PDB file of C-alpha atoms in Angstrom:
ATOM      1  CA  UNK N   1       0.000   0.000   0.000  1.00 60.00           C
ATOM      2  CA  UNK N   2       1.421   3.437  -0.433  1.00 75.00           C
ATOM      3  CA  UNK N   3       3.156   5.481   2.272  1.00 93.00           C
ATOM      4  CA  UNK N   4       2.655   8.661   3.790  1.00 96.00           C
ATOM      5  CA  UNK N   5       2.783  11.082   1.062  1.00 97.00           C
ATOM      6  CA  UNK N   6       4.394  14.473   1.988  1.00 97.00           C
ATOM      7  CA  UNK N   7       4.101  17.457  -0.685  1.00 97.00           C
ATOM      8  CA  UNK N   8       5.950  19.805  -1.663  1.00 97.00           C
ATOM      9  CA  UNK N   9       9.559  17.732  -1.185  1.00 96.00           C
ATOM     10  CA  UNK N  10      11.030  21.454  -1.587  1.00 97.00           C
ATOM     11  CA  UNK N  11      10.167  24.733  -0.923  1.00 97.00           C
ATOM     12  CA  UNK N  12      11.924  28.375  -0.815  1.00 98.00           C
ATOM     13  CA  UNK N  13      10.278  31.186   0.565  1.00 98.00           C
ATOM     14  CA  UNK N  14      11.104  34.848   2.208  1.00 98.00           C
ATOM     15  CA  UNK N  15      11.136  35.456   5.590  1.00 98.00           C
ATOM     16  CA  UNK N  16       7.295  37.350   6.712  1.00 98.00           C
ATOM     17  CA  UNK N  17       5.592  34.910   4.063  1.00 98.00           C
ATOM     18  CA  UNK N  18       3.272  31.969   5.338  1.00 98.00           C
ATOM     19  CA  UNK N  19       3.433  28.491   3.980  1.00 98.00           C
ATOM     20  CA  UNK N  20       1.565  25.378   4.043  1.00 98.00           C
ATOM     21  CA  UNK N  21       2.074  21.860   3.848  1.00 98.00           C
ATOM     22  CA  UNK N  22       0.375  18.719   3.288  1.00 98.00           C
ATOM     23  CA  UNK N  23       0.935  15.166   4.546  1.00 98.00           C
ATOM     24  CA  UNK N  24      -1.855  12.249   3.405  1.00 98.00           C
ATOM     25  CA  UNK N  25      -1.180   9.091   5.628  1.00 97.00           C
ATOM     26  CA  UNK N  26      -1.231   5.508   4.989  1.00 95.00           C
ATOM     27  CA  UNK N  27      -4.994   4.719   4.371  1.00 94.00           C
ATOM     28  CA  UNK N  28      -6.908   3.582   6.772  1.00 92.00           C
ATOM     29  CA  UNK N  29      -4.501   5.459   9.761  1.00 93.00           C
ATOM     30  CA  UNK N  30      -6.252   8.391  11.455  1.00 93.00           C
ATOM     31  CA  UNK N  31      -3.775   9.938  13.997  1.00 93.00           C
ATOM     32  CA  UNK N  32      -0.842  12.253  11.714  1.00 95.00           C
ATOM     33  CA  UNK N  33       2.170  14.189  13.425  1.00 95.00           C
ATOM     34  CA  UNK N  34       4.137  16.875  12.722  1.00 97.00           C
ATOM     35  CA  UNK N  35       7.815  17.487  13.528  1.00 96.00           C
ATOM     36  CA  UNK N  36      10.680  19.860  12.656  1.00 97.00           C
ATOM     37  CA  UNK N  37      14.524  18.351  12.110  1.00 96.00           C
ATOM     38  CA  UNK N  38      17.297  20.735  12.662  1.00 95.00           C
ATOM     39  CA  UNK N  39      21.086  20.578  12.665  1.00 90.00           C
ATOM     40  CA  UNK N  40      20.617  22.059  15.916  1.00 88.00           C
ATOM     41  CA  UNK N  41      17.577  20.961  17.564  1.00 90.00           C
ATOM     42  CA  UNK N  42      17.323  17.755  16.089  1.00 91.00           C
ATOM     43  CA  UNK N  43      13.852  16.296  15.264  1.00 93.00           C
ATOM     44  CA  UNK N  44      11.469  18.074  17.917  1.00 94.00           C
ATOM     45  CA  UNK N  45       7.369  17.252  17.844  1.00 94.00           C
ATOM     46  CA  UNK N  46       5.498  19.673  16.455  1.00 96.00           C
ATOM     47  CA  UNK N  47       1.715  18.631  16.859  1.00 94.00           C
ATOM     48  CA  UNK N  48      -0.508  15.380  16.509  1.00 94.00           C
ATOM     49  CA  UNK N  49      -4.081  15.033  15.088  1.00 94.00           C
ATOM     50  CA  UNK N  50      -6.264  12.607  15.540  1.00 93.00           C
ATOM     51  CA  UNK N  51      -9.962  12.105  13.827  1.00 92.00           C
ATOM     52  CA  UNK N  52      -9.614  15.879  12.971  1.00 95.00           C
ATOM     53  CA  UNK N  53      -8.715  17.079  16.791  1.00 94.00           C
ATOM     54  CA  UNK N  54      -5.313  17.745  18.004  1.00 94.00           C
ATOM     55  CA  UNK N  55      -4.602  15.913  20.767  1.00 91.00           C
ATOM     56  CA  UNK N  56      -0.645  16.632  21.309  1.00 89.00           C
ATOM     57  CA  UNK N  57       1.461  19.842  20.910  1.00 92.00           C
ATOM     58  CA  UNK N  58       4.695  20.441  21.068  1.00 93.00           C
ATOM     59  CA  UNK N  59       6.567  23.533  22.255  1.00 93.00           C
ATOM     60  CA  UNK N  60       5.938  25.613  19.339  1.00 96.00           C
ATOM     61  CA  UNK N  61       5.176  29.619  18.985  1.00 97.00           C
ATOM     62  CA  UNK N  62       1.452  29.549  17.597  1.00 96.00           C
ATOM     63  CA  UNK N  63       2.638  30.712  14.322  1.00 98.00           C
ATOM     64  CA  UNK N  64       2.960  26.911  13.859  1.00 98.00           C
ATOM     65  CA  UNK N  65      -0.563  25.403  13.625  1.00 97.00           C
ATOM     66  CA  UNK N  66      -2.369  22.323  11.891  1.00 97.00           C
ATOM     67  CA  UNK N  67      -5.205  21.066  10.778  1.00 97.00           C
ATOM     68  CA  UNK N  68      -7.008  17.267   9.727  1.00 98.00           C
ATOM     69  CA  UNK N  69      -9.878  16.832   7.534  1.00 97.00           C
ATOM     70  CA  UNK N  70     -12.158  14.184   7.419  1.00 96.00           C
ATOM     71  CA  UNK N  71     -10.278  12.539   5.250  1.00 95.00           C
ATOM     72  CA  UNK N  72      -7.083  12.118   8.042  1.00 95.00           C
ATOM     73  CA  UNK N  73      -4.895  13.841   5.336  1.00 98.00           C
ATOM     74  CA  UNK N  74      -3.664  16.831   7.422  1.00 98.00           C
ATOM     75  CA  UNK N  75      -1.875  20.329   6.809  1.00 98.00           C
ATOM     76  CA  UNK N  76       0.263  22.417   8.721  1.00 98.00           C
ATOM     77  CA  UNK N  77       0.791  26.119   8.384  1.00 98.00           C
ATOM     78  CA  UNK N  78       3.471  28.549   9.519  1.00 98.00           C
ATOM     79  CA  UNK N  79       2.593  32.142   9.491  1.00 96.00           C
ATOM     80  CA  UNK N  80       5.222  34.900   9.252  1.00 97.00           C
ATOM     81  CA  UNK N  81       7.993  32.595   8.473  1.00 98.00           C
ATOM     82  CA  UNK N  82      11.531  33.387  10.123  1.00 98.00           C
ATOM     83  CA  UNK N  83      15.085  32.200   8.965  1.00 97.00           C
ATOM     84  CA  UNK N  84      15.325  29.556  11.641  1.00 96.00           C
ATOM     85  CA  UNK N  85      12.017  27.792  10.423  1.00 98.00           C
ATOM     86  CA  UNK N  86      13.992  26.676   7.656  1.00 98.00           C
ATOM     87  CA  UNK N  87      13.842  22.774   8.153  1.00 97.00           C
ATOM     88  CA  UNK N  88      13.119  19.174   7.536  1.00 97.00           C
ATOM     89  CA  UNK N  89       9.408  19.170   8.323  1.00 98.00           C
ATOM     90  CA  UNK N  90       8.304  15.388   8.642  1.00 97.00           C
ATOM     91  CA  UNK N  91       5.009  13.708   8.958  1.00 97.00           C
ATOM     92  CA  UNK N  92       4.185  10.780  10.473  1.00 95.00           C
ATOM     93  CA  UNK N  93       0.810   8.837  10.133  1.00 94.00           C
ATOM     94  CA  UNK N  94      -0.245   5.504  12.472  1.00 90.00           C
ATOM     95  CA  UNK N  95      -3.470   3.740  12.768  1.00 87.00           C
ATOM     96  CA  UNK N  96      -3.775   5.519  16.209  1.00 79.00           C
ATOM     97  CA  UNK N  97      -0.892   6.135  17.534  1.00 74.00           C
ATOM     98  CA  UNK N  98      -0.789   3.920  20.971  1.00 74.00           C
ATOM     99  CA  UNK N  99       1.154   1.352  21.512  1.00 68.00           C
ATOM    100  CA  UNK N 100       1.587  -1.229  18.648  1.00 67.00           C
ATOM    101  CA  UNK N 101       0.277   1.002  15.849  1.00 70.00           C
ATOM    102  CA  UNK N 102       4.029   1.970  14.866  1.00 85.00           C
ATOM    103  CA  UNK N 103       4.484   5.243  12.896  1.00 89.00           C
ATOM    104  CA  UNK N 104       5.340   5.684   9.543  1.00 92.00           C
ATOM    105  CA  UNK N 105       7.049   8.873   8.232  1.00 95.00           C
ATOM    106  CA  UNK N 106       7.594  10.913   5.510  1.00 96.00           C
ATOM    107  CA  UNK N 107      10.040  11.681   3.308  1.00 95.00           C
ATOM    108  CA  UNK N 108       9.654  15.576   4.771  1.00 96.00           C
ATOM    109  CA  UNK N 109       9.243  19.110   3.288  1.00 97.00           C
ATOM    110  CA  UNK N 110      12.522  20.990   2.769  1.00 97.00           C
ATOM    111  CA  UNK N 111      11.347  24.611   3.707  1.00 98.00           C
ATOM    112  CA  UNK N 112      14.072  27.101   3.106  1.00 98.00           C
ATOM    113  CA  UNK N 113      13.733  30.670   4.377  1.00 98.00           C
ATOM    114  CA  UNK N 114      15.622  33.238   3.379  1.00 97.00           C
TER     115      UNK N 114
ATOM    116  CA  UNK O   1       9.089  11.722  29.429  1.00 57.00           C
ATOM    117  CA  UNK O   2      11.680   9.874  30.391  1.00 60.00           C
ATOM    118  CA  UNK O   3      15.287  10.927  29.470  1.00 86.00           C
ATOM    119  CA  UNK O   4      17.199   8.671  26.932  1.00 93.00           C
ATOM    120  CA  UNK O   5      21.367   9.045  26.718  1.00 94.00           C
ATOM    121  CA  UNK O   6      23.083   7.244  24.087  1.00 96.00           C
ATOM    122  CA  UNK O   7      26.291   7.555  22.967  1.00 97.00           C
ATOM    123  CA  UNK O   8      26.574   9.757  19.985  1.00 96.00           C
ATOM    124  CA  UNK O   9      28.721   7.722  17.619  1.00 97.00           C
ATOM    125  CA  UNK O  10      29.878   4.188  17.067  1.00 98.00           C
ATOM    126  CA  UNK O  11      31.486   2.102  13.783  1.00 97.00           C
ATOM    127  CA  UNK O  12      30.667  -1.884  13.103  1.00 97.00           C
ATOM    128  CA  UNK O  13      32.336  -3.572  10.661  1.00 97.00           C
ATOM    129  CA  UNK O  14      30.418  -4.805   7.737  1.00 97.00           C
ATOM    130  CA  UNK O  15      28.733  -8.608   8.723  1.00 97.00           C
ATOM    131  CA  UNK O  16      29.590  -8.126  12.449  1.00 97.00           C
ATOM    132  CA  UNK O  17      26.771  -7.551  15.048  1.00 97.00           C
ATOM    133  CA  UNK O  18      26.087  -4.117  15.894  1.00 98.00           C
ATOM    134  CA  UNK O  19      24.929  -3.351  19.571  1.00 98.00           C
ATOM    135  CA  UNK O  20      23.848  -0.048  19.910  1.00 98.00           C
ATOM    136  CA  UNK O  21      22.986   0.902  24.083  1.00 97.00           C
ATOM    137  CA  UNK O  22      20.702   2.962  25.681  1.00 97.00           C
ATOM    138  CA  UNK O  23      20.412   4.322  29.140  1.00 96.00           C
ATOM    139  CA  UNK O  24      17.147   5.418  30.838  1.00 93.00           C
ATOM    140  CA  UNK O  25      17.447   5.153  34.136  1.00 92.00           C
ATOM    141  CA  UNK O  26      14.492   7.102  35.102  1.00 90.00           C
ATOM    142  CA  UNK O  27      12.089   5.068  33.234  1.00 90.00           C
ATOM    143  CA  UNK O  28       8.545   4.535  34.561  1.00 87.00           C
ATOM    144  CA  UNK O  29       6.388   1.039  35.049  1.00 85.00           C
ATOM    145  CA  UNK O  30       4.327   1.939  32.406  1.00 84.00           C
ATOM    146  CA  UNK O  31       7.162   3.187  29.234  1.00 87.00           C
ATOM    147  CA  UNK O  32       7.441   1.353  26.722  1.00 90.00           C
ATOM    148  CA  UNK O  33      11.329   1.363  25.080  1.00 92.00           C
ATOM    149  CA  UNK O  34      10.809   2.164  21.208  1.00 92.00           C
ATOM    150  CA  UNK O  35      13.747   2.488  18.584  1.00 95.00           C
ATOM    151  CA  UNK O  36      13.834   4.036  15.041  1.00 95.00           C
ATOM    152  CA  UNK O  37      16.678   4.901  12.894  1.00 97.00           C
ATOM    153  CA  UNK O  38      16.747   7.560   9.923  1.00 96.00           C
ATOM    154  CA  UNK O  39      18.763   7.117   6.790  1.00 95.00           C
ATOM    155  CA  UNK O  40      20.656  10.398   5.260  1.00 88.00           C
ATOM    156  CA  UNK O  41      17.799  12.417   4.206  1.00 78.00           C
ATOM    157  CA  UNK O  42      15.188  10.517   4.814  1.00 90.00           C
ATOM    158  CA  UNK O  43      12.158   9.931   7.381  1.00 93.00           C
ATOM    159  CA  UNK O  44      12.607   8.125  10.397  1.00 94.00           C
ATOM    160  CA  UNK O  45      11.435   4.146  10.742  1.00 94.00           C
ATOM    161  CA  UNK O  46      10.214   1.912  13.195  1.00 92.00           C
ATOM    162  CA  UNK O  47      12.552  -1.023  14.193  1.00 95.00           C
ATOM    163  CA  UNK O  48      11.602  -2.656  17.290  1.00 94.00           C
ATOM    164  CA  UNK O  49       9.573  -1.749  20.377  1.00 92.00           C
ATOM    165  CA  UNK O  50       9.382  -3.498  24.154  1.00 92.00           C
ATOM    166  CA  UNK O  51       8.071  -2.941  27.589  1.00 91.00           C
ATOM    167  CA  UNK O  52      10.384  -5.397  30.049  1.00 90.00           C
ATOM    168  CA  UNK O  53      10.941  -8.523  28.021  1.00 87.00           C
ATOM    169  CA  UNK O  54      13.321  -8.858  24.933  1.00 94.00           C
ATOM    170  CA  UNK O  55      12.146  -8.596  21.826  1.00 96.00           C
ATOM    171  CA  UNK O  56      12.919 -10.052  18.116  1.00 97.00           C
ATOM    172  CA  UNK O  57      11.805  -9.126  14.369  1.00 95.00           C
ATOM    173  CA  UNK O  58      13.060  -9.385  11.602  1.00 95.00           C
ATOM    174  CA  UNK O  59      15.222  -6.218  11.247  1.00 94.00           C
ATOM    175  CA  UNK O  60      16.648  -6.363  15.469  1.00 97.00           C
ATOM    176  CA  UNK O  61      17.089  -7.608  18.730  1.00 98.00           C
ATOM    177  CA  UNK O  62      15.845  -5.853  21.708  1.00 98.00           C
ATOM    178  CA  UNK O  63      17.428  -6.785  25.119  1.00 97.00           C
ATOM    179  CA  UNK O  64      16.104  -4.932  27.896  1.00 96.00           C
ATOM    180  CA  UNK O  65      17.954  -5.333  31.207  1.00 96.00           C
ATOM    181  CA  UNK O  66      15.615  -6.961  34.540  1.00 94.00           C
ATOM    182  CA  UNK O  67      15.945  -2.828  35.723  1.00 94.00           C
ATOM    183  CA  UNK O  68      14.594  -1.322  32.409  1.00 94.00           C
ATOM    184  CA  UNK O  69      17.257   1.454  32.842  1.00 94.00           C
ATOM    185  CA  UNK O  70      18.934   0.317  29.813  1.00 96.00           C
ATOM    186  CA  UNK O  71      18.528  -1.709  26.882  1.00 97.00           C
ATOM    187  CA  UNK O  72      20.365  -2.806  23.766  1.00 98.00           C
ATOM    188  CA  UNK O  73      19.450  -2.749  20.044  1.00 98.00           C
ATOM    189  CA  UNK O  74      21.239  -5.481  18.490  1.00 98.00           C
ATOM    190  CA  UNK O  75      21.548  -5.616  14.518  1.00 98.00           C
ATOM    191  CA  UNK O  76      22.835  -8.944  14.152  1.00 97.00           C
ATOM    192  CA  UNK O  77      24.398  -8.716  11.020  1.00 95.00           C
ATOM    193  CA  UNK O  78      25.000  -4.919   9.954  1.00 97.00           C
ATOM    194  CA  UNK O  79      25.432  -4.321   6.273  1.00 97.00           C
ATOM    195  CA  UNK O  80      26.161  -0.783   4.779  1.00 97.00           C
ATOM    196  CA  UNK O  81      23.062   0.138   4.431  1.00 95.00           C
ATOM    197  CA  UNK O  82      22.675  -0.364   8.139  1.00 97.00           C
ATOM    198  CA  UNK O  83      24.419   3.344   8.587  1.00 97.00           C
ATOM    199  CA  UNK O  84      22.076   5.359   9.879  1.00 98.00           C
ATOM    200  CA  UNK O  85      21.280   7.612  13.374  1.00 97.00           C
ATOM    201  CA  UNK O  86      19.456   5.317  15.648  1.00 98.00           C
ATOM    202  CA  UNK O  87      17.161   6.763  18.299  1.00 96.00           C
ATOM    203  CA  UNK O  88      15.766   5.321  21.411  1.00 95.00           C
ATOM    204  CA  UNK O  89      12.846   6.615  22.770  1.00 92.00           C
ATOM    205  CA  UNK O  90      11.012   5.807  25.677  1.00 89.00           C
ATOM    206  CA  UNK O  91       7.060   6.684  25.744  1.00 84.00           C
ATOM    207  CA  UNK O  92       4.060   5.894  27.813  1.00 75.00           C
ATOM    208  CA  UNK O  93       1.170   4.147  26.648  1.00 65.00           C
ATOM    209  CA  UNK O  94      -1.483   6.616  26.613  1.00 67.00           C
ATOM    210  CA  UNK O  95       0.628   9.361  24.558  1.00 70.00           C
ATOM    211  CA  UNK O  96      -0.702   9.184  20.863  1.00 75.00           C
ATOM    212  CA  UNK O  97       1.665   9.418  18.770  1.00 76.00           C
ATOM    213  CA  UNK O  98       3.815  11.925  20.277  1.00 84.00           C
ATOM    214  CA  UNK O  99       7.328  10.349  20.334  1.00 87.00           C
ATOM    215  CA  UNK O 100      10.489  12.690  21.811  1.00 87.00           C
ATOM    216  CA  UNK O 101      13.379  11.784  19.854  1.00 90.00           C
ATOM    217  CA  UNK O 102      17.118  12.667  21.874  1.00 89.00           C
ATOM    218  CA  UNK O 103      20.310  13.008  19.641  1.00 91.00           C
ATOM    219  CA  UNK O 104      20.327   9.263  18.918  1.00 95.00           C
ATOM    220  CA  UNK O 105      23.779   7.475  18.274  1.00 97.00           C
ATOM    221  CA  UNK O 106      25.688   7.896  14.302  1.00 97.00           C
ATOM    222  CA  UNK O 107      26.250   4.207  13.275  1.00 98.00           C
ATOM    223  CA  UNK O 108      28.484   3.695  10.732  1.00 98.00           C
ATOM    224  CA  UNK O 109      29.138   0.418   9.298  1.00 98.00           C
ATOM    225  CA  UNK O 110      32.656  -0.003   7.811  1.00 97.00           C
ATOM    226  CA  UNK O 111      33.334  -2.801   4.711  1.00 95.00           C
TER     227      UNK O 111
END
């Protein structure tokens, strides 16, 4: 079956723009997460959804925010984009995320801000 | 969360066991010990979870001391495409799908 489907694999933009990106899970999954990878930080949770509610979130300034539709694919937005949001931005998509329903990533969004 | 310290680099030889550790010493009764490794450039995958009893698939070996503070992923025969950052993560039950990855240890596997 396909994998989690992450789009766009690259993207450029200038710092006080907004952006958006997309992540469709695995069919059939319903929870999706969000996290950023950095050189520095490392990978760092952003936010999880689950059957269209978040029900984690991460230590994030709330220009970072998310959404799920019905259909589990989810999106997440960041709003006046600064040079250090430029990142690996990963989703990952289980069946419901507890225990057993392992997580499956994808291959991230390379946001560049500059 | 619990706290996860591995070391942050190690090298196997190609065909040799590779036994990455991990300390958590201030695990809780109810963590589960969860490892994932990510390839250059790619995203994070699932190898092997446990609670307090070792584990086996077909990718690892978990060993998980009687204490839980630490365990061991063991791949039993590393191959060069086997170099990766492995992470060990410890998580509760009840969390979703929230994992907190640490630095994770840089295996390189050497022909």
């Amino acid at each position: 079956k396909a994998g989690v489907t992450q789009t766009p694999r690259y993207l450029i933009k200038t710092r006080g723009q907004q952006v958006t990106l997309s992540c469709s899970p695995i069919s059939g999954h319903r929870s999706v997460s969000w996290y950023q990878q950095t050189p520095g930080q490392g990978l760092q949770f952003l936010f999880e959804y689950f059957s269209e509610t978040q029900r984690n979130k991460g230590n994030f300034p709330g220009r970072f925010s998310g959404r799920q539709f019905s259909n589990s694919r989810s999106e997440m937005n960041v709003s006046t984009l600064e040079l250090g949001d430029s990142a690996l931005y990963l989703c990952a998509s289980s069946f419901n995320g507890a225990i057993g329903t392992e997580a499956f990533f994808g291959q991230g969004t390379r946001l560049t801000v500059v | 969360d619990a706290k996860t310290t591995q070391p942050p680099s190690m090298d196997c030889a190609e065909g040799r066991a590779a036994n990455l550790p991990c300390n958590h010493s201030t695990i809780s009764g109810n963590e589960y010990v969860y490892w994932y490794r990510q390839i250059h450039s790619q995203g994070p995958q699932y190898i092997i979870h446990g609670l307090k009893n070792n584990e086996t698939n077909e990718m690892a070996s978990l060993i998980i001391t009687e204490d839980r503070k630490s365990s061991t992923l063991i791949l039993p025969h590393a191959t060069l495409r086997d170099t990766a950052v492995y992470y060990c993560i410890v998580r509760v039950y009840n969390q979703g799908g929230k994992l907190i990855f640490g630095q994770g240890t840089e295996l390189s596997v050497k022909p």
